[in-house]
Backbone as a printed PyTorch tensor [residue, N CA C, xyz], in Angstrom:
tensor([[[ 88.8140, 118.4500,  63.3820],
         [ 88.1120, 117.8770,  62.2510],
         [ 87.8150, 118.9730,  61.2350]],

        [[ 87.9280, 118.8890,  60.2350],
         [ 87.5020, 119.6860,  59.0440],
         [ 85.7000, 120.1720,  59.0860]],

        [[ 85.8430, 121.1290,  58.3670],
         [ 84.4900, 121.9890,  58.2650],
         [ 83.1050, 121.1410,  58.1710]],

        [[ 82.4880, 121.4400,  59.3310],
         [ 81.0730, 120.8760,  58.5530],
         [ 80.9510, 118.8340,  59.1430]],

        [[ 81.5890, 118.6550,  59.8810],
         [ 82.5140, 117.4140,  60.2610],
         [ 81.3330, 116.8750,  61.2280]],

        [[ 80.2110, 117.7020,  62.0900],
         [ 79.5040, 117.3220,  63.1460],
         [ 79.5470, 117.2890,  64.6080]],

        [[ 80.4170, 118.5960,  64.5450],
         [ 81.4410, 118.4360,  66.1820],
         [ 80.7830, 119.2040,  66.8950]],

        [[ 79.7580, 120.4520,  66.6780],
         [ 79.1040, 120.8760,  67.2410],
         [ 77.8530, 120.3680,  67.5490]],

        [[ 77.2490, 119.0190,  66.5510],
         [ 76.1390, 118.3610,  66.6310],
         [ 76.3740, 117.2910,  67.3030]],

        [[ 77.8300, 116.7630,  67.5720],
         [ 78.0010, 115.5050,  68.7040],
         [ 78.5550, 116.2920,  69.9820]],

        [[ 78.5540, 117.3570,  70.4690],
         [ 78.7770, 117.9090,  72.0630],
         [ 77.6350, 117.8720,  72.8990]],

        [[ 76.7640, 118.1800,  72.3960],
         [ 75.0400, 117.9060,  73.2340],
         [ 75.5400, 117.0060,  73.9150]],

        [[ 75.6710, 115.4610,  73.0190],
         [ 75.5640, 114.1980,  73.3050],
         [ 76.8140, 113.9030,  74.1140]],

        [[ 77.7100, 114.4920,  73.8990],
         [ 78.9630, 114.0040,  74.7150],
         [ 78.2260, 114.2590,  76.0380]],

        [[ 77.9270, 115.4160,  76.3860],
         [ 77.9730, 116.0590,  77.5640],
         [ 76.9530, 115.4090,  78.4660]],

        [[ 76.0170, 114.8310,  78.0290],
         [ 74.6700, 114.2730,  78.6100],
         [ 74.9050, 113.1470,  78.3350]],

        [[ 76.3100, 112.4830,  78.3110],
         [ 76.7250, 110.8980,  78.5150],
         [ 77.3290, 111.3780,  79.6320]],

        [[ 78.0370, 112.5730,  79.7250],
         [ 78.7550, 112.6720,  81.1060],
         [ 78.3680, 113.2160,  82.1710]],

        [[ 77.3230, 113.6620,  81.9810],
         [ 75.9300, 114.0010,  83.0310],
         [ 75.4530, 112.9280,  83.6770]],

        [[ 74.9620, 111.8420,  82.6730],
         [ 74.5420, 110.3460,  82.7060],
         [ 75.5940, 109.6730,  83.9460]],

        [[ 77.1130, 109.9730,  83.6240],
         [ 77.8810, 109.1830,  84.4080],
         [ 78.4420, 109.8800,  85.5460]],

        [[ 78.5920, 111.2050,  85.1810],
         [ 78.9240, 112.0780,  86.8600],
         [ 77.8620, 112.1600,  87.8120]],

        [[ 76.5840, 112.8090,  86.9500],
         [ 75.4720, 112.6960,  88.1770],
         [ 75.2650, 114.1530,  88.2360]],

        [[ 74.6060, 114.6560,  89.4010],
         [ 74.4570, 115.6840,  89.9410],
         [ 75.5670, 116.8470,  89.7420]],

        [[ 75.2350, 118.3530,  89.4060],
         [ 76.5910, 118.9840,  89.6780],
         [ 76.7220, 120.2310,  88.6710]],

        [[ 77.0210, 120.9390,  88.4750],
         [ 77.5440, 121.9250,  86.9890],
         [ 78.3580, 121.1910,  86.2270]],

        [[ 78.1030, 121.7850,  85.1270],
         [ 79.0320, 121.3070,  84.1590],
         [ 79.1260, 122.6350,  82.9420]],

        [[ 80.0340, 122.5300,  82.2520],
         [ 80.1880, 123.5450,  81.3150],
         [ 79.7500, 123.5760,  79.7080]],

        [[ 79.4470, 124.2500,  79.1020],
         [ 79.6330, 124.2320,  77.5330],
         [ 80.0030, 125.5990,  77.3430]],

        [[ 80.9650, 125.6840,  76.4490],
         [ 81.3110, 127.2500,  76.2370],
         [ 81.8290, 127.1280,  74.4340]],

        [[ 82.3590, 128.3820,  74.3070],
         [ 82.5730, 128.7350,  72.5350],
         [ 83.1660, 129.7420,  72.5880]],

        [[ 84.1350, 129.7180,  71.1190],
         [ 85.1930, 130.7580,  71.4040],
         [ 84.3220, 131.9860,  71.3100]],

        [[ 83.2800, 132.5400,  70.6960],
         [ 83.2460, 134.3370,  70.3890],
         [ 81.2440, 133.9810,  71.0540]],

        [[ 80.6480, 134.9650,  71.3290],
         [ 79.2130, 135.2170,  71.8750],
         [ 78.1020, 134.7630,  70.1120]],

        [[ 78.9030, 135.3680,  68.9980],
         [ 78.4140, 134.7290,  68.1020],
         [ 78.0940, 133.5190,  67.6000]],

        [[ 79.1880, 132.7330,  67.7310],
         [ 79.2860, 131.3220,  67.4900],
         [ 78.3540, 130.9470,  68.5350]],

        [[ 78.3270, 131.2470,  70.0880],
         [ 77.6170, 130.6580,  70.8830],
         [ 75.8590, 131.0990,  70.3310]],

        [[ 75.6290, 131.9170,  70.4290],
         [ 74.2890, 132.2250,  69.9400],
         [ 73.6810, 131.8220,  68.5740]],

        [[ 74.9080, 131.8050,  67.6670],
         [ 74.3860, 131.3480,  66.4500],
         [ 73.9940, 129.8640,  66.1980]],

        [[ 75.2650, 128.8400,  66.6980],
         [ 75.3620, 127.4550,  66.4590],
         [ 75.4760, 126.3400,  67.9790]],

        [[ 75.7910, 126.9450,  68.6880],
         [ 75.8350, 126.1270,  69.8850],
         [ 74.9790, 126.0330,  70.7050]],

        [[ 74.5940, 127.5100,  70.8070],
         [ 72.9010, 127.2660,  71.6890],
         [ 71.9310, 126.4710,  71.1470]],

        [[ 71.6390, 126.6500,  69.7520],
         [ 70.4160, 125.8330,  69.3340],
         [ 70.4300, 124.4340,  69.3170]],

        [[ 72.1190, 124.1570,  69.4810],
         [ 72.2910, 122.5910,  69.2930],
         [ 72.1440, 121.9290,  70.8870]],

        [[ 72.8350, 122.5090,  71.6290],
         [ 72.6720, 121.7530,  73.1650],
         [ 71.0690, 122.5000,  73.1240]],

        [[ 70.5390, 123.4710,  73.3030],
         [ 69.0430, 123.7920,  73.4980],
         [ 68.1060, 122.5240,  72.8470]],

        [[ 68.4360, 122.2810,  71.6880],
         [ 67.6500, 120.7880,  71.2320],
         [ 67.3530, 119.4660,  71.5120]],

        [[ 68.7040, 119.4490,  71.7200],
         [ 68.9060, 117.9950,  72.5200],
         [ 68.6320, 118.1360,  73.5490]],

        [[ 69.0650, 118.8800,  74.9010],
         [ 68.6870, 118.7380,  76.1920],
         [ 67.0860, 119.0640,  76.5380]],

        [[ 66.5560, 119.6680,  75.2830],
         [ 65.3930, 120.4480,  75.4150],
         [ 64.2010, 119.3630,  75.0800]],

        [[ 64.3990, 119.5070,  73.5150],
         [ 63.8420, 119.0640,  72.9770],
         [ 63.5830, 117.5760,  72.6260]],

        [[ 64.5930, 117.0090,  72.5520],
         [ 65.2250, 115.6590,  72.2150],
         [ 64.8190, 114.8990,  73.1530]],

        [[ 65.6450, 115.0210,  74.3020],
         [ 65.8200, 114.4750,  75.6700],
         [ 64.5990, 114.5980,  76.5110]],

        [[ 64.2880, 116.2080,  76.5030],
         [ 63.4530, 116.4970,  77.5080],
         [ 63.7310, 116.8820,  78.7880]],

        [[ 65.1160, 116.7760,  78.8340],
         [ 65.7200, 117.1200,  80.4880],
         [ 65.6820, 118.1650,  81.2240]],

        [[ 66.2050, 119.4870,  80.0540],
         [ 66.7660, 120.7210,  80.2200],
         [ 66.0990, 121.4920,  80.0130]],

        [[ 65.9250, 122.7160,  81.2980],
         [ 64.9620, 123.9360,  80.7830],
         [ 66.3100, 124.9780,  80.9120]],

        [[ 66.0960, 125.9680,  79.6910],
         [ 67.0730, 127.2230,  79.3870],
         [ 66.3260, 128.2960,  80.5950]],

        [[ 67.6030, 128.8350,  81.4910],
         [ 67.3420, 130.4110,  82.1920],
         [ 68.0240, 130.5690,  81.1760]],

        [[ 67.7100, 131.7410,  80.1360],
         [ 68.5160, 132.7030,  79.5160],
         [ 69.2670, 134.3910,  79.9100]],

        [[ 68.3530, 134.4660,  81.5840],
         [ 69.0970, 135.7630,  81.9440],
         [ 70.4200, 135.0380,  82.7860]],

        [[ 70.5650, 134.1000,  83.1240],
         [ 71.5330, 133.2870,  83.3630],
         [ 72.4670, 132.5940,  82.7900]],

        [[ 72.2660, 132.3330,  81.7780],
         [ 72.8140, 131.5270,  80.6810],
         [ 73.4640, 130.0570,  81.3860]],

        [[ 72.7010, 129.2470,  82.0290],
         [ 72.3080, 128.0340,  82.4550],
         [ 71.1050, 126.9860,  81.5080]],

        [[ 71.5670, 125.8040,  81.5470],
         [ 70.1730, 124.9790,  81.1050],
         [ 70.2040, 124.0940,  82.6040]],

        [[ 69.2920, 124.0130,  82.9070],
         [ 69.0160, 123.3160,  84.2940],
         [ 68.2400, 122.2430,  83.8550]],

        [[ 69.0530, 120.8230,  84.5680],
         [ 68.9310, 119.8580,  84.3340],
         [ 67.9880, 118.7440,  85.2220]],

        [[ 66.6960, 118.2060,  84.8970],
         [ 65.7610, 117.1700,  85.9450],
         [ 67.0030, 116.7510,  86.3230]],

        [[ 65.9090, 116.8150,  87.5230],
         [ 66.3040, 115.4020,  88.6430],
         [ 65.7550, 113.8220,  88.0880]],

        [[ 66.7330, 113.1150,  87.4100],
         [ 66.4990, 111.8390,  86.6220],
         [ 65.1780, 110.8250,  87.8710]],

        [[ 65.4980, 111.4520,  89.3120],
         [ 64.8670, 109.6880,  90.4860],
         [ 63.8580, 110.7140,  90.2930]],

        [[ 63.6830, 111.8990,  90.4130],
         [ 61.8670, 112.5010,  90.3090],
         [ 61.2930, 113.0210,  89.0150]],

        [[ 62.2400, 113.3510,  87.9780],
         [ 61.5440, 113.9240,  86.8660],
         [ 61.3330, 114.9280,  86.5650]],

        [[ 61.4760, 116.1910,  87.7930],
         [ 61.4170, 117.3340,  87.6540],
         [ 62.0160, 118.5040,  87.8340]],

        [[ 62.1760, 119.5700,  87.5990],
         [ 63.0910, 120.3730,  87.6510],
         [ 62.7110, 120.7580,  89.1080]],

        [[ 64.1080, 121.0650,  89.7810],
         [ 64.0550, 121.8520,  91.4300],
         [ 64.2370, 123.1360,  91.4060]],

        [[ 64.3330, 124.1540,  90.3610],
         [ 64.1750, 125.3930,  90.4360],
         [ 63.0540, 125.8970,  90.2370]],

        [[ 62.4320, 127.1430,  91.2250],
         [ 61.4470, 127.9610,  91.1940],
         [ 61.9750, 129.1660,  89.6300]],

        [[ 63.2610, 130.1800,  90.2790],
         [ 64.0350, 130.6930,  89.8110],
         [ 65.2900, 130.4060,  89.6890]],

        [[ 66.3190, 131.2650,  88.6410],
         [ 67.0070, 130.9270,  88.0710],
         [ 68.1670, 130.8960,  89.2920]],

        [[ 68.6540, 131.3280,  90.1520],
         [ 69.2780, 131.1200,  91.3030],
         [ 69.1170, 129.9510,  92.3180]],

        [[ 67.5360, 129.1710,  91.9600],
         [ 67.4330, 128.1550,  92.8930],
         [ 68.3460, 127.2780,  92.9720]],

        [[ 68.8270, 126.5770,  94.0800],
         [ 69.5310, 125.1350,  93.7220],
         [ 68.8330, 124.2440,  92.6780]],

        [[ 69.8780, 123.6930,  92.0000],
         [ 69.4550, 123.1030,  90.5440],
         [ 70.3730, 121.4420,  91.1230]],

        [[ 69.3620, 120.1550,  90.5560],
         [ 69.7130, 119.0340,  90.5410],
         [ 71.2860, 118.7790,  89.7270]],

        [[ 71.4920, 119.8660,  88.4760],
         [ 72.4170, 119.4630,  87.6210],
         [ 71.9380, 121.1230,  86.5960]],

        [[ 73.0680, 121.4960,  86.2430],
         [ 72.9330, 122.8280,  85.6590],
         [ 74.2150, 122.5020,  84.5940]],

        [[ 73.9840, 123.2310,  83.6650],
         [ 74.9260, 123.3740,  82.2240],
         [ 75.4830, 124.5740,  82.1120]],

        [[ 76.2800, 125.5810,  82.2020],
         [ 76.6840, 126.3770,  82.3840],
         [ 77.3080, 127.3070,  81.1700]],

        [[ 76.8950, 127.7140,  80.4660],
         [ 77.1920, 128.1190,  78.9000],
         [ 77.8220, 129.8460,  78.8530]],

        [[ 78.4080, 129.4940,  78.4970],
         [ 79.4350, 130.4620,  78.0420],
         [ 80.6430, 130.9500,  77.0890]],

        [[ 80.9760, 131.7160,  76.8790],
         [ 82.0410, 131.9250,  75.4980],
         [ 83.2020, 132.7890,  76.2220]],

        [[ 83.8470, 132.1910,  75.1090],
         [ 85.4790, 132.2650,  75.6920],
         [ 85.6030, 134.2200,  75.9280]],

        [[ 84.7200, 134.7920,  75.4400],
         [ 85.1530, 136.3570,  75.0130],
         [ 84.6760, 136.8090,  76.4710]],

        [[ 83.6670, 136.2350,  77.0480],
         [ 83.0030, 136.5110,  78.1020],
         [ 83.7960, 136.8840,  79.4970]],

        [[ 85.3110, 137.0040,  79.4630],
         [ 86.4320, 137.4210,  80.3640],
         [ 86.4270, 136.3920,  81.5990]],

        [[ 85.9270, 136.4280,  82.2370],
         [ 86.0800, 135.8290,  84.1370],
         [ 84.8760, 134.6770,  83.7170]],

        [[ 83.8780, 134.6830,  82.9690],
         [ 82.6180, 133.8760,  83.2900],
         [ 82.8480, 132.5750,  83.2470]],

        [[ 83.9590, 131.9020,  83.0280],
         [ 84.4010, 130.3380,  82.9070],
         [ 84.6160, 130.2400,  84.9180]],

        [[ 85.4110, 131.5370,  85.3920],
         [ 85.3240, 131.7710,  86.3340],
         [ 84.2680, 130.9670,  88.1350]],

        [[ 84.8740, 130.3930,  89.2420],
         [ 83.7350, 130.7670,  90.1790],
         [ 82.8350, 129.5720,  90.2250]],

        [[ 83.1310, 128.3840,  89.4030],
         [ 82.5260, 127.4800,  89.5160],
         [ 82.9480, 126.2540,  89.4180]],

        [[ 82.5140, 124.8060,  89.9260],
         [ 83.1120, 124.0600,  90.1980],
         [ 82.5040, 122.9390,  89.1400]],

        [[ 82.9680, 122.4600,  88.2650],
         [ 82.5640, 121.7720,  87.5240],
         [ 82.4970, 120.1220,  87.0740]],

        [[ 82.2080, 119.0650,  86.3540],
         [ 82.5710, 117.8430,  86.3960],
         [ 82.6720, 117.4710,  84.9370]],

        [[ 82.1270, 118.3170,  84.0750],
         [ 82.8160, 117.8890,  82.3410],
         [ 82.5770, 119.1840,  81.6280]],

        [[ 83.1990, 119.3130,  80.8300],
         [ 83.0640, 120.4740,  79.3660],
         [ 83.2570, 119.9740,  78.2540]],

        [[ 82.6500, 120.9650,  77.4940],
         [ 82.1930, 120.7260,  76.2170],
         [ 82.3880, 121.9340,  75.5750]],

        [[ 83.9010, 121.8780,  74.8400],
         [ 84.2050, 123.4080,  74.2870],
         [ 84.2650, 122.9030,  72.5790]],

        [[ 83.3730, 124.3270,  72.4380],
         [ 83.3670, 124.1350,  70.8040],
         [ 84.3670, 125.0470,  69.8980]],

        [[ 84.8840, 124.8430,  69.1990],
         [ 85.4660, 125.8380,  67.9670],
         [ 86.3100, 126.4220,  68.9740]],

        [[ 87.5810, 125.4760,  69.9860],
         [ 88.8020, 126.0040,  71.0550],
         [ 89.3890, 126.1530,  70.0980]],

        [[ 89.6470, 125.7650,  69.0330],
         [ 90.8900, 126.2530,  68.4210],
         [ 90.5360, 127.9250,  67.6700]],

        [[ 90.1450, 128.2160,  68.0280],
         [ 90.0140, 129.5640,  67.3410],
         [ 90.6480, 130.2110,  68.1890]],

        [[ 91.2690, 131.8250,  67.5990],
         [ 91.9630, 132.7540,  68.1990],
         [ 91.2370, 133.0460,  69.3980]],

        [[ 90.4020, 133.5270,  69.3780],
         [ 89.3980, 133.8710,  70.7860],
         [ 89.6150, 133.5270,  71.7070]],

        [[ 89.7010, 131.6620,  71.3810],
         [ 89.7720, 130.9340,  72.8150],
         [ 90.8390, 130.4670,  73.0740]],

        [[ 91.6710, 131.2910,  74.0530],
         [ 93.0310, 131.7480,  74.4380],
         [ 93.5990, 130.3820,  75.1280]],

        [[ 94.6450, 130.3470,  75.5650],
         [ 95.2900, 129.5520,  76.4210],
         [ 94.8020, 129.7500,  77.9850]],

        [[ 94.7910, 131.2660,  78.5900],
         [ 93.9500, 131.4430,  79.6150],
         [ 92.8820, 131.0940,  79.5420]],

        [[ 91.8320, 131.0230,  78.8590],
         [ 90.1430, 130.0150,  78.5540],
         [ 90.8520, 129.1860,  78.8690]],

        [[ 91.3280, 128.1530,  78.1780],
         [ 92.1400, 127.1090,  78.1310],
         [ 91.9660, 126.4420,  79.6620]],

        [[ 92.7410, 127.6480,  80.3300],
         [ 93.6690, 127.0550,  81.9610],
         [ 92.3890, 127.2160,  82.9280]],

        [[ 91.5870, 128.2930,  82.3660],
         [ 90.4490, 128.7280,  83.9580],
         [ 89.5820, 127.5860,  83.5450]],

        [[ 88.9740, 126.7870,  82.1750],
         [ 88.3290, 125.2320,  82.0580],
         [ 89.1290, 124.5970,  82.9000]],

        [[ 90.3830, 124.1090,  82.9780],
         [ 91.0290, 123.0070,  83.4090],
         [ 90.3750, 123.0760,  85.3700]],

        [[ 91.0690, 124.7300,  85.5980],
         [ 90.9430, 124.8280,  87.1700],
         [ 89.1970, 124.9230,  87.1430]],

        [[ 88.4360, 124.6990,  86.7970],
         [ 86.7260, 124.7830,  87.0630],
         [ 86.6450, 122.9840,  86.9620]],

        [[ 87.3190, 122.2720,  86.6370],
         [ 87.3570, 120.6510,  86.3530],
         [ 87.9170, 120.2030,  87.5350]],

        [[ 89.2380, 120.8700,  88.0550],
         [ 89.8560, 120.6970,  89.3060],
         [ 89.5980, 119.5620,  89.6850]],

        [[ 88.8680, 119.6780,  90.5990],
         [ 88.3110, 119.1930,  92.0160],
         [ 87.8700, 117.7650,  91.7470]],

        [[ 86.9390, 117.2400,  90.8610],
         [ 86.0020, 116.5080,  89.7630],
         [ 87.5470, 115.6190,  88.8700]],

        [[ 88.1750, 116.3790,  88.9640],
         [ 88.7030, 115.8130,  87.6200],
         [ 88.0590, 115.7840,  86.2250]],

        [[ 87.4160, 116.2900,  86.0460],
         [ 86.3620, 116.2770,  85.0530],
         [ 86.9380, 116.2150,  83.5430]],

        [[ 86.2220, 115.6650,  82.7170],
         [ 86.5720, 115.4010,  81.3510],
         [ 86.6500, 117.1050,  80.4750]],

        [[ 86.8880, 116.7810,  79.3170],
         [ 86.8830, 118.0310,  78.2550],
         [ 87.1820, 117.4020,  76.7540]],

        [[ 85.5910, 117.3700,  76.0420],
         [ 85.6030, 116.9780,  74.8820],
         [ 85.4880, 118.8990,  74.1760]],

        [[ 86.9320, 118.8090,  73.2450],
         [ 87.4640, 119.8590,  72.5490],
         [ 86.7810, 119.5620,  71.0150]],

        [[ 85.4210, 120.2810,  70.3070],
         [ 85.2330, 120.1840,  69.3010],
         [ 86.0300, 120.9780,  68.3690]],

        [[ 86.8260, 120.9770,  67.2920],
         [ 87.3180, 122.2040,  66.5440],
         [ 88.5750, 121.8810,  65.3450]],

        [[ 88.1840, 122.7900,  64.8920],
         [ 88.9000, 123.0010,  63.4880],
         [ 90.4560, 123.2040,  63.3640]],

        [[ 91.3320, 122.7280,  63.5120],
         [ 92.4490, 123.7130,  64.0660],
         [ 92.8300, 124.7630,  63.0360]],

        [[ 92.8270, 125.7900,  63.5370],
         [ 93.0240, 126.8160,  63.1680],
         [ 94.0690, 127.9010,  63.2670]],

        [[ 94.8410, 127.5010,  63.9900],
         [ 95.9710, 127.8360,  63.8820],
         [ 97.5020, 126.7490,  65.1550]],

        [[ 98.4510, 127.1050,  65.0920],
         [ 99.4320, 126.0810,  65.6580],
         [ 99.6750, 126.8280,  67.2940]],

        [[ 98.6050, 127.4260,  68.1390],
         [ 98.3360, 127.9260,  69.3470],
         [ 98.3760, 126.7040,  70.2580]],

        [[ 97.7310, 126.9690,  71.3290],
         [ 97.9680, 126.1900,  72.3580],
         [ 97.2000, 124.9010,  72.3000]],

        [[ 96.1470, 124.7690,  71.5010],
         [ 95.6710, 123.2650,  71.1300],
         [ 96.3010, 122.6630,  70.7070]],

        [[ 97.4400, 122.9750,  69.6800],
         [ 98.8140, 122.1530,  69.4400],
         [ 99.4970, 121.7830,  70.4280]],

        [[100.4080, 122.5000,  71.2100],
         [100.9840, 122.4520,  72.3230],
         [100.5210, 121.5330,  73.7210]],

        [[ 99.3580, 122.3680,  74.2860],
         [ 98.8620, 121.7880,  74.8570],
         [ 97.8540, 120.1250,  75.0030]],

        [[ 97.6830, 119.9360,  73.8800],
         [ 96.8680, 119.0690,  73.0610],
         [ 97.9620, 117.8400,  72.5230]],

        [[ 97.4640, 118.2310,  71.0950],
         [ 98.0280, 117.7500,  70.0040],
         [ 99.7360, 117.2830,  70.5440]],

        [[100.4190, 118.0080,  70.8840],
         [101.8800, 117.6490,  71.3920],
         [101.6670, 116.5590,  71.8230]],

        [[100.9400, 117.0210,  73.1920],
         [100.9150, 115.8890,  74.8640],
         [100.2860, 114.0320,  74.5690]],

        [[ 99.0410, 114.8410,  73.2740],
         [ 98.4280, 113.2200,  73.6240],
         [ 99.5510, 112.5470,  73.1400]],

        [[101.0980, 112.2730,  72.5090],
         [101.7300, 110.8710,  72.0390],
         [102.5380, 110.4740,  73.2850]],

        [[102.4140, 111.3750,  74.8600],
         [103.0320, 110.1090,  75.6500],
         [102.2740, 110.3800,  77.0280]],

        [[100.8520, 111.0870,  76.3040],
         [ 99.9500, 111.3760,  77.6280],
         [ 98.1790, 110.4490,  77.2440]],

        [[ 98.8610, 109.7140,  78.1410],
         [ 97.1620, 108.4980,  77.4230],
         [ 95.9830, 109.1790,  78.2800]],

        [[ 95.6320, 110.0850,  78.6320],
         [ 94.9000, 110.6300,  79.3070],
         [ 94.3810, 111.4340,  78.5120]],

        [[ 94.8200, 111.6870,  77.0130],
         [ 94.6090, 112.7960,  76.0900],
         [ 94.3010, 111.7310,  74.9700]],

        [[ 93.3630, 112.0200,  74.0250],
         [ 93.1850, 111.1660,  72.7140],
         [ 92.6780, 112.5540,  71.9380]],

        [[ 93.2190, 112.7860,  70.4050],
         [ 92.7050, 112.8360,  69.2470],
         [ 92.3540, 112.1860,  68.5190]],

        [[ 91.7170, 112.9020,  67.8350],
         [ 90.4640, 112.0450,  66.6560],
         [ 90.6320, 112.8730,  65.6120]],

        [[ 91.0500, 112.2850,  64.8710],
         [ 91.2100, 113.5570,  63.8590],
         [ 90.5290, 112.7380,  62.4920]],

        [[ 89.6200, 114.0270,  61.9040],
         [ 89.0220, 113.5150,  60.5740],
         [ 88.6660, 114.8160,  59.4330]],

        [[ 88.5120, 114.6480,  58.1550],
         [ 88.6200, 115.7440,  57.1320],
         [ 87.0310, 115.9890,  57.5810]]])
């Protein structure tokens, strides 16, 4: 979608429809560069899950939002290592291995089409979905004819498992 379009302000919401419908579990949000994540993506899932909702408390030496338990209401972590009812897992594509090591049930990648966020980002999301099968709503600009073309853009006209949306 073109600049300014709302794609970083509708991923909150994607993701906590698919929280809503997976349930219990990790899940991901990540961004191509540590900037983008700190500048525009944290404050937006931090709002909604935080603020909005009420669900989500931020560990920031973790870079987790840990998610209530919807049947009690409350969060099950003491500390940031405790077992968590449902955890969000935030990270940026620059961050090397950290997509890494975890088992996931949806993502929510913002601004993939940027150089940053490689085709390897790309593949270690897919294998963290594995298991789950898990969804992947791709917010982003395209920005160049990389592997969101290819991988993407190519596949969805005889892969119905893939949809674009494309808008200015």
């Amino acid at each position: 979608a073109g600049t300014q379009g709302g794609k970083t302000s509708f991923g909150p919401w994607w993701l906590w429809r698919e929280v809503m419908r997976c349930g219990s579990g990790d899940y991901i949000a990540a961004t191509a560069t540590f900037d983008l994540f700190k500048l525009k993506m944290l404050p937006e899932i931090r709002n909604v899950f935080e603020h909005v909702l009420k669900i989500g408390r931020y560990w920031a030496g973790d870079g987790v939002i840990e998610i209530r338990n919807p049947e009690t209401g409350q969060f099950e972590a003491k500390r940031a290592d405790d077992p968590m009812w449902g955890r969000i897992i935030l990270r940026s594509a620059s961050a090397g291995g950290g997509l890494e090591s975890a088992t996931a049930k949806a993502a929510w990648l913002d601004e993939c089409g940027q150089d940053a966020f490689t085709i390897d980002t790309w593949d270690a999301v897919q294998r963290r979905l594995s298991i789950h099968r898990g969804r992947v709503f791709g917010g982003t600009t395209p920005y160049n004819l990389g592997w969101l073309k290819t991988e993407i853009v190519d596949k969805a006209a005889s892969d119905a498992s893939i949809e674009v949306i494309s808008f200015p």
